[in-house]
Coordinates of C-alpha atoms in Angstrom, one line a residue:
X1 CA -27.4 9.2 21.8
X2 CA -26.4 12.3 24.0
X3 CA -28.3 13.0 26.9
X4 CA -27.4 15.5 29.6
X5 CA -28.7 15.8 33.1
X6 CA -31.8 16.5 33.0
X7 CA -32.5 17.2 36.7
X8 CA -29.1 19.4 36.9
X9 CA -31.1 21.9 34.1
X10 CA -34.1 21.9 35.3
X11 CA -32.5 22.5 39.1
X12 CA -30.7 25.5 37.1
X13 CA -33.4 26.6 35.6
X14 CA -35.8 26.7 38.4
X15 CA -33.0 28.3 40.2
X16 CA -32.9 31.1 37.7
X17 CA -36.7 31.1 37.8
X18 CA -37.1 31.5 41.6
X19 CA -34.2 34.1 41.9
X20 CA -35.6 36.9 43.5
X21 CA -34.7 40.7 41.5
X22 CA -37.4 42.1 44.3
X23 CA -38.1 41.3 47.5
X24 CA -39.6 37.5 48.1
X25 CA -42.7 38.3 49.2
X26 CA -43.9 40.8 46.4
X27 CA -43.1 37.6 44.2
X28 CA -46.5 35.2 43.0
X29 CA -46.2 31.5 43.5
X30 CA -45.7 30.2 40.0
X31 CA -48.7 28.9 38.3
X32 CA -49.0 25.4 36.8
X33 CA -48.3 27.2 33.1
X34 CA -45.3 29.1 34.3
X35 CA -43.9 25.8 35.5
X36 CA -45.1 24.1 32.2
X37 CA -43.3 26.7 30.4
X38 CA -40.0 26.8 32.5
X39 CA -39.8 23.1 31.6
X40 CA -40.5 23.5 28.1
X41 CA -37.7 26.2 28.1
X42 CA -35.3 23.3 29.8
X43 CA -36.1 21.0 27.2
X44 CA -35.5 23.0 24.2
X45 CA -32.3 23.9 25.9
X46 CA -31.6 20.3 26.6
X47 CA -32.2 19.6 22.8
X48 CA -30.1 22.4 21.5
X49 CA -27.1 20.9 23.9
X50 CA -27.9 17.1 22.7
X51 CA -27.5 18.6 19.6
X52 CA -24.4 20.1 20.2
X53 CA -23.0 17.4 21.2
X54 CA -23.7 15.5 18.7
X55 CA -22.3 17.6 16.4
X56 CA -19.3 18.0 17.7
X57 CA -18.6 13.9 18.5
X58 CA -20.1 13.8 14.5
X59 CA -16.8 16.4 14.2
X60 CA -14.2 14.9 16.4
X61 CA -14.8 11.4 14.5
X62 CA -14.4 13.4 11.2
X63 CA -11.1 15.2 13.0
X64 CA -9.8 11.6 13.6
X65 CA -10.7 10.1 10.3
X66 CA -8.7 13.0 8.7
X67 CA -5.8 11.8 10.9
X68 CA -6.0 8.2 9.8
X69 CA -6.1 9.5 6.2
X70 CA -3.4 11.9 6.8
X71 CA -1.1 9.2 8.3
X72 CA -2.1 6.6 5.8
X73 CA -1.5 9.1 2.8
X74 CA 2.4 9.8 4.6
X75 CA 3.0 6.3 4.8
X76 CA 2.0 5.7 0.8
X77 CA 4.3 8.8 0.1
X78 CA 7.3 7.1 2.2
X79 CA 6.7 3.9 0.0
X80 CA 6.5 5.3 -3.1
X81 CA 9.4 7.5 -2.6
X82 CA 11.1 4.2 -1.5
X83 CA 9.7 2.2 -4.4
X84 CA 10.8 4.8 -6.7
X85 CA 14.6 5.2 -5.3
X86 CA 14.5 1.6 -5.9
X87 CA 13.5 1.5 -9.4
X88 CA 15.9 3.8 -10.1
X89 CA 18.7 1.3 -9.1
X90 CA 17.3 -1.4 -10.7
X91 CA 17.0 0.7 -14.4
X92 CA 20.6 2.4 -13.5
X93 CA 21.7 -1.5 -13.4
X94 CA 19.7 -2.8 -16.1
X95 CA 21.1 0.3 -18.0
X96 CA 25.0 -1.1 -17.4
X97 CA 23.7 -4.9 -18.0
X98 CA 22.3 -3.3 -21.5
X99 CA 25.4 -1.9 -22.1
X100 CA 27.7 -4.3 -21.5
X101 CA 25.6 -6.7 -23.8
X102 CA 25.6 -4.4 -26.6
X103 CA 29.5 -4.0 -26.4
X104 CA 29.8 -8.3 -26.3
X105 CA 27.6 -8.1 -29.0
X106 CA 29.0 -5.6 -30.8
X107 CA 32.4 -7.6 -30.1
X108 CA 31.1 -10.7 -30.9
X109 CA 29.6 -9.4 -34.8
X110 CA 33.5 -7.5 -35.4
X111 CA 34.7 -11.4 -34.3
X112 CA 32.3 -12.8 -37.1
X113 CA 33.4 -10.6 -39.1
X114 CA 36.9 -10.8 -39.2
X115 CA 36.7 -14.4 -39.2
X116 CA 34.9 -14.6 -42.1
X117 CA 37.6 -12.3 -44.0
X118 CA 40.2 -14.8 -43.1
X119 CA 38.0 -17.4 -44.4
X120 CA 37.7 -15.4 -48.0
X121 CA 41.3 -14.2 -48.0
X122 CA 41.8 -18.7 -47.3
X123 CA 39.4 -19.5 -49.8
X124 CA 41.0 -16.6 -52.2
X125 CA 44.2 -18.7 -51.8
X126 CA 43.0 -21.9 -52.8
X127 CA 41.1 -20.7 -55.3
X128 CA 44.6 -19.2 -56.7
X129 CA 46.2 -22.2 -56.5
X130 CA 43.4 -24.2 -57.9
X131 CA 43.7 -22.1 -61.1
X132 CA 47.1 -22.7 -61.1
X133 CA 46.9 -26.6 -60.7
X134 CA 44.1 -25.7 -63.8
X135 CA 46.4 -24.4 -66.0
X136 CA 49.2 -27.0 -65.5
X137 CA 46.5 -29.4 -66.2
X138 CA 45.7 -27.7 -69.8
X139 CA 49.3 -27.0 -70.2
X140 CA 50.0 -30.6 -70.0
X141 CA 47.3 -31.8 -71.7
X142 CA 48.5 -29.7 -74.6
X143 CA 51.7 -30.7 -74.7
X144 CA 50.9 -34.6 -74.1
X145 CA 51.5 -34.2 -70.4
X146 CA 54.0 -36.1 -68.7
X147 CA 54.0 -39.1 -71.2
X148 CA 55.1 -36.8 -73.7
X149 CA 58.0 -35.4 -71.7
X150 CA 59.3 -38.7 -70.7
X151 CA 58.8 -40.0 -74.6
X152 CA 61.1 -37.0 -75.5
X153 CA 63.6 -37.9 -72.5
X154 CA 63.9 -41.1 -73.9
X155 CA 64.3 -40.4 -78.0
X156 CA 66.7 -37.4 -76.9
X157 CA 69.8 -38.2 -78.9
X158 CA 71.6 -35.3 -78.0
X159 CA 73.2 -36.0 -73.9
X160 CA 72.8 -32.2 -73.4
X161 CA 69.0 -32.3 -74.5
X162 CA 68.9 -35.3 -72.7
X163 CA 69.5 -33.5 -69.2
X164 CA 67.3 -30.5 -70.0
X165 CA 64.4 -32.7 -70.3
X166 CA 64.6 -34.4 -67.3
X167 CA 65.1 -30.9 -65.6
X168 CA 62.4 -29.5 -66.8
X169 CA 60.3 -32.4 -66.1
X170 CA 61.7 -32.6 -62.4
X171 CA 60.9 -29.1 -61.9
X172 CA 57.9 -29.1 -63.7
X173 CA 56.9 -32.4 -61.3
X174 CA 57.9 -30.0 -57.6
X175 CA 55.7 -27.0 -58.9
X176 CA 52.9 -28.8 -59.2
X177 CA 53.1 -30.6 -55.8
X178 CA 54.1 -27.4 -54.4
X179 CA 50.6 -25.8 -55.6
X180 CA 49.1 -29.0 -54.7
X181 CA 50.4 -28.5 -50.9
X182 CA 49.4 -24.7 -51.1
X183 CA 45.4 -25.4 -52.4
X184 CA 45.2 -28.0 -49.7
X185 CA 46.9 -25.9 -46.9
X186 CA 44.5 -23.2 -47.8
X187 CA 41.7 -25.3 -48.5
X188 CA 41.9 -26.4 -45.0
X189 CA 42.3 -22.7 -43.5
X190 CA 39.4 -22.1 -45.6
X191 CA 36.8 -24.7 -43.5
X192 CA 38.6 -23.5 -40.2
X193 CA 38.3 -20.2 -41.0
X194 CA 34.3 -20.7 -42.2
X195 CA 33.8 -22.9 -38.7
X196 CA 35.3 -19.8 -37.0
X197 CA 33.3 -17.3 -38.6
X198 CA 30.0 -19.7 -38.1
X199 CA 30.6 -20.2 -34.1
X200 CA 31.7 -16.3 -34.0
X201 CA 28.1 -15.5 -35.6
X202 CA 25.9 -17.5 -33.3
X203 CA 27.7 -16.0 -30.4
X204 CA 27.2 -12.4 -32.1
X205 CA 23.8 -13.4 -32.5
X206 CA 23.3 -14.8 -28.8
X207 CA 24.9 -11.5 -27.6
X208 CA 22.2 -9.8 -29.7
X209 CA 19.7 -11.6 -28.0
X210 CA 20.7 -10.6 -24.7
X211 CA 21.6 -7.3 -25.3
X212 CA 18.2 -6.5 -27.0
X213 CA 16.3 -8.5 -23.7
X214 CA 18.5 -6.3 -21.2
X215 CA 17.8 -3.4 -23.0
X216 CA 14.0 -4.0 -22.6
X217 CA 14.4 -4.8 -19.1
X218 CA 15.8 -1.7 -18.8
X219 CA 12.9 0.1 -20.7
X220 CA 10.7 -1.8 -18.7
X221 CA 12.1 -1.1 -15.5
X222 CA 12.5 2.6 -16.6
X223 CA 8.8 2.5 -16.7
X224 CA 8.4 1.1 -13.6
X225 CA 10.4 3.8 -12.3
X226 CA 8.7 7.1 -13.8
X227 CA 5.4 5.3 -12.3
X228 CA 6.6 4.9 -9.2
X229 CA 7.7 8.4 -8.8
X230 CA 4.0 9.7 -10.3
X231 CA 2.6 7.7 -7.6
X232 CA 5.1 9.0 -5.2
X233 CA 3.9 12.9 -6.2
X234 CA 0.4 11.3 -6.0
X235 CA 0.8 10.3 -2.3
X236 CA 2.8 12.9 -1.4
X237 CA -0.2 15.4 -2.3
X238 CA -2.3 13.4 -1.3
X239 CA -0.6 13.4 2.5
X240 CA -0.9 17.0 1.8
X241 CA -4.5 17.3 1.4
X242 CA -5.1 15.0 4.1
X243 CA -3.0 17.2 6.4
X244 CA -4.6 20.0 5.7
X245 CA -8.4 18.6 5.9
X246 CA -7.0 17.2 9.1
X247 CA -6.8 20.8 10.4
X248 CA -9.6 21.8 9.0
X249 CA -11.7 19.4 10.7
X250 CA -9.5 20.8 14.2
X251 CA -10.7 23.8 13.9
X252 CA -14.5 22.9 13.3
X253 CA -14.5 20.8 16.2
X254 CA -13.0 23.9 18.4
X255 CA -15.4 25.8 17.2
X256 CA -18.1 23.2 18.3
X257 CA -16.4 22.7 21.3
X258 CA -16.5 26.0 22.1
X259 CA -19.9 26.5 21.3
X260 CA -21.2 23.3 23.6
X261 CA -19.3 24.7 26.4
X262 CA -21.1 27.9 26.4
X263 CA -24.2 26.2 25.9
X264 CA -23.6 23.5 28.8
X265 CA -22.2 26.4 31.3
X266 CA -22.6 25.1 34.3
X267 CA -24.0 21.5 33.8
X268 CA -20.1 20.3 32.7
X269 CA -19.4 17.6 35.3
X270 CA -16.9 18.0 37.9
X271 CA -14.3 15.4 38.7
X272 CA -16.7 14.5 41.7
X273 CA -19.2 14.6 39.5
X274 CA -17.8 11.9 37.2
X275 CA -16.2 9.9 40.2
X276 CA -19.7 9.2 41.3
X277 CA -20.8 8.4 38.0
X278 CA -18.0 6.1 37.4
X279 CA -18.6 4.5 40.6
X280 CA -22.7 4.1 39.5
X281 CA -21.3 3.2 36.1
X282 CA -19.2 0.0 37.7
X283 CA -22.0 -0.9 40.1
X284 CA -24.5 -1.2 37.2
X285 CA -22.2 -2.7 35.0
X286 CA -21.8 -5.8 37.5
X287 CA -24.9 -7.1 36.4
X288 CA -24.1 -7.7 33.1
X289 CA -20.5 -9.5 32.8
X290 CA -22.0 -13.1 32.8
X291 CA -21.4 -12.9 28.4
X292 CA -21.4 -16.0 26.6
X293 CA -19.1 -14.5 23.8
X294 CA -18.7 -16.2 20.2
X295 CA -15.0 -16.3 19.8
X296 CA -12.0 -15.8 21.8
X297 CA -11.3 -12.4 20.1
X298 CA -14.8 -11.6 21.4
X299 CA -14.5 -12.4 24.5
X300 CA -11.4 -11.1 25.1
X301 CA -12.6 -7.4 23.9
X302 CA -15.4 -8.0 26.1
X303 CA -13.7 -8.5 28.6
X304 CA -11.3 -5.6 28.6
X305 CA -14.3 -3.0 27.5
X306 CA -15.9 -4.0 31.3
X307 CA -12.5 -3.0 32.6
X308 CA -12.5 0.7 31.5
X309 CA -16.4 1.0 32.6
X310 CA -15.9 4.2 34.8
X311 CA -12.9 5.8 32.6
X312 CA -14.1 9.3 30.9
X313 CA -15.2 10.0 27.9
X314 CA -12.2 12.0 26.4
X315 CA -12.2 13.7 22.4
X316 CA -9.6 12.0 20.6
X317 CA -8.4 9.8 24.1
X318 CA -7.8 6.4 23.4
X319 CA -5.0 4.1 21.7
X320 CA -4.0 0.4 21.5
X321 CA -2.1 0.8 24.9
X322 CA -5.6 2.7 27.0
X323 CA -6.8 5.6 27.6
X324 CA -5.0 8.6 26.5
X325 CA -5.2 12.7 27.0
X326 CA -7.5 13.8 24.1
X327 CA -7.6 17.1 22.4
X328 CA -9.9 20.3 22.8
X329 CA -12.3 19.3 25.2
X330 CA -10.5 16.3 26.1
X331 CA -7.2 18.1 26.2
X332 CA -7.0 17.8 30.6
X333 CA -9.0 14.5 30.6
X334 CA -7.5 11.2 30.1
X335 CA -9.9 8.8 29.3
X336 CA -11.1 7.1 25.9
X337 CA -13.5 8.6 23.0
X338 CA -15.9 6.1 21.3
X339 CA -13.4 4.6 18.6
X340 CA -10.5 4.5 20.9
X341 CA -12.6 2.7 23.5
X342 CA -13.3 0.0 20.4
X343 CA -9.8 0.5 18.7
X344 CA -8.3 -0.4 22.6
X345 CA -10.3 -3.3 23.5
X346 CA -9.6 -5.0 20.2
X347 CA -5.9 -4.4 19.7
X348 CA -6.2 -6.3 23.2
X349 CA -7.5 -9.3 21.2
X350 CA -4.9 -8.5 18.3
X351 CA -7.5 -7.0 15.8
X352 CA -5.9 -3.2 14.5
X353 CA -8.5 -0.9 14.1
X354 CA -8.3 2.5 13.0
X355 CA -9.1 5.4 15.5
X356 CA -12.0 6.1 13.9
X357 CA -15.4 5.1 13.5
X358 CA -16.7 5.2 10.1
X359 CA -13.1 3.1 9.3
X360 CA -13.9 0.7 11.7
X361 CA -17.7 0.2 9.4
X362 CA -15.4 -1.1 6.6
X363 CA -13.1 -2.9 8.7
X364 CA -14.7 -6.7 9.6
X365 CA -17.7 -9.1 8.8
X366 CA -20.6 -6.2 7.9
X367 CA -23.9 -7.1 10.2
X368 CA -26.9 -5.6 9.0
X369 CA -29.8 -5.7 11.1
X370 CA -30.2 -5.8 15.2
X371 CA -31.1 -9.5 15.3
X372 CA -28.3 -10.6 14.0
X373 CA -26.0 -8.9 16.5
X374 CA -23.6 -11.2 18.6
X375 CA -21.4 -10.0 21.5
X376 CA -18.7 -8.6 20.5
X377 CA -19.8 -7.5 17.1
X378 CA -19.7 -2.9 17.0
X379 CA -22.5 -1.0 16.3
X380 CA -22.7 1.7 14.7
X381 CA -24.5 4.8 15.1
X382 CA -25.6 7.5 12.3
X383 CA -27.3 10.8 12.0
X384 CA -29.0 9.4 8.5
X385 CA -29.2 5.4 8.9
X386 CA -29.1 5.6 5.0
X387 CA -25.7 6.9 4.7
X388 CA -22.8 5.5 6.5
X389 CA -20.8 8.8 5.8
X390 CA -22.7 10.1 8.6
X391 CA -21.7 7.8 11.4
X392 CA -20.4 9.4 14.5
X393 CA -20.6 7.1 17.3
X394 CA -19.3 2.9 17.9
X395 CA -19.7 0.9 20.5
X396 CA -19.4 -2.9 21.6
X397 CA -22.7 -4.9 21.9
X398 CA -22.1 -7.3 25.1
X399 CA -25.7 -9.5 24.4
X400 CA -29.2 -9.1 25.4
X401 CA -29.8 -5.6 24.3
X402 CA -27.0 -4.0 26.3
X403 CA -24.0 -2.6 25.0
X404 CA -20.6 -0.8 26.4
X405 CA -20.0 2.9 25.1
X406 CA -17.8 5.9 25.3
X407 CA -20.7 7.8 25.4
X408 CA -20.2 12.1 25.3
X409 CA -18.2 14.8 27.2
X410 CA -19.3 14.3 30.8
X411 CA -19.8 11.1 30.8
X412 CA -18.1 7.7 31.5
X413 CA -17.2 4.3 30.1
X414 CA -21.0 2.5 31.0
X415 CA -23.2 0.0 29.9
X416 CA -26.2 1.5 27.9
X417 CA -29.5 0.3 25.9
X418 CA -28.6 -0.7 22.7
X419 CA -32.0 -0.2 21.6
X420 CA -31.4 3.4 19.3
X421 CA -33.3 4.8 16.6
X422 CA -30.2 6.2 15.0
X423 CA -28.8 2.4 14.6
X424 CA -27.1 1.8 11.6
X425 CA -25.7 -1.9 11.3
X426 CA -22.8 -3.5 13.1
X427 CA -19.6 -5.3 12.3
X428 CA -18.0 -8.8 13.5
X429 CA -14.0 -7.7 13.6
X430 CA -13.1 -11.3 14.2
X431 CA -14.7 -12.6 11.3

């Protein structure tokens, strides 16, 4: 996908070639095979800088992945921090529900219990007085009961025996009504008391119940809770490790940078340089805007992508609001790389997608092969077409084999052949 300018190195080249180190005219014309060579020597160095540059887009796109996963893996730790501070509050209050229950309960089963001692010291009572009532019965019996009292109050010949009898038989006659009142009176306690005792032992029961299910909440949620602050280390790690292959991958691009640079020299564009190629890359690009897009999303990203044709190419430039400064060799260029040219032009049609390619292959419909491309749809570019872990480069296909790409350092925002060996497979955001 990286192409430099050809002519510019072999002009350099031929320069370096012609420069006299004696005077001109003890010089040779160059033969046919010294020009044959001088141009082999262009081309290897026009490889070796393709090559760089591929290398280092392959680097930057790993740089910006690492910053997704970096940011993604903060914002898990911040929820699962927040998740866990909430589970806590929910167990502290399931802890007091719990507690409260068991103390109802506990009050509840002490209420059950001392009803049912008033109902035994009741049913004590009228068991008493039922013995009583027993033994006036058998005391009566043996003595003929009352018929025998009132026989002997009526053959009493003596006055004074007389009156004694009917004493004792009045007396006798109160007691037992007496006990008679008492075994009822406590009879009746008795079945309060028992009804008492019954309702206080389903409540103590009920009170059981819920202290039992509020303590289990409370387990549960206590779960719930040391989970959600494993996860919360878990992310929190996690955003740490991300972090830190984000700045690994920083400084492997810098170093690539650094290498392309000294490789390119002198063929890095100047901002002339690019005007004029963002002027060629608008005039070209005029040809191709009559797209009959599938879907609104579609054609709304198409329609913005033809609005940055002619903005630089810019590692790490691009966001959902346009072209940003990028970093390293994009640091004094604003402009867009090839994710946040795609990221940008479909945040314009409300579709988020990460700034970074190899997110944006999992992110969509998946289109496998070149005939099945649509406008609209990415593709995707990969140094091993087998293994999507080695994408580097996305772009937006725009219909009969064109698309619109960020292309590489020097470049601009143009319409280019979609027609690439290194092709992997596209996606359909929209769908």
């Amino acid at each position: 996908m990286h192409r430099t300018a050809r002519p510019l190195l072999i002009g350099l080249a031929t320069l370096a070639l012609l420069s006299p180190c004696v005077p001109a005219t003890a010089d040779p014309a160059p033969s046919q095979d010294d020009l044959r060579k001088a141009d082999a020597r262009v081309a290897a160095a026009q490889r070796r800088v393709v090559g760089l540059q591929a290398r280092a887009e392959h680097a930057a796109e790993e740089y910006n992945g690492a910053l997704v996963r970096s940011r993604r893996a903060a914002a898990a730790s911040v929820r699962a921090a927040d998740a866990a501070d909430v589970a806590d509050v929910f167990y502290d209050k399931a802890t007091e529900v719990a507690r409260a229950a068991q103390t109802e309960a506990d009050v509840a089963a002490a209420g059950a219990a001392a009803a049912r001692q008033q109902q035994a010291l009741a049913q004590a009572e009228a068991d008493a007085a039922q013995r009583t009532l027993d033994r006036i019965a058998i005391g009566a019996f043996q003595t003929g009961g009352q018929l025998g009292m009132v026989s002997q109050l009526f053959l009493a010949d003596d006055p004074l025996e007389l009156a004694n009898a009917r004493n004792v038989m009045n007396r006798v006659g109160v007691y037992q009504d007496k006990v008679i009142a008492v075994a009822a009176a406590a009879r009746a306690r008795a079945a309060v008391a028992a009804g008492i005792a019954a309702d206080a032992e389903r409540e103590a029961r009920a009170a059981a119940k819920r202290a039992n299910a509020s303590l289990e909440r409370a387990q549960a949620l206590k779960s719930n809770a040391d989970a959600a602050h494993q996860e919360a280390r878990s992310a929190a790690a996690e955003a740490s490790a991300a972090t830190r292959d984000a700045a690994r991958s920083r400084r492997t691009v810098l170093a690539l940078v650094a290498q392309a640079q000294r490789a390119l020299g002198s063929a890095v564009r100047t901002k002339a340089q690019l005007a004029a190629a963002a002027r060629a890359a608008r005039a070209d690009a005029s040809r191709y805007q009559d797209v009959d897009a599938p879907s609104d999303e579609a054609r709304i990203a198409i329609h913005w992508a033809f609005e940055e044709i002619g903005v630089p190419y810019s590692w790490g430039g691009g966001d959902e609001n346009g072209p940003t400064y990028g970093f390293a060799q994009g640091a004094g260029t604003k402009g867009f790389d090839c994710s946040g040219l795609t990221l940008f032009i479909y945040a314009k049609a409300g579709i988020h997608l990460d700034h970074y390619s190899q997110s944006q292959w999992d992110q969509g419909k998946r289109v496998s092969s070149r005939s099945e491309l649509l406008p609209g749809d990415l593709m995707f570019f990969a140094t091993d077409t087998s293994n999507p872990r080695t994408i580097h480069h996305v772009s937006i296909y725009i219909g009969k084999g064109k698309m619109i790409e960020a292309p590489y350092t020097g470049e601009v925002v143009r319409v280019s052949s979609a027609d690439r060996s290194d092709f992997i497979g596209g996606t359909r955001p929209w769908a």
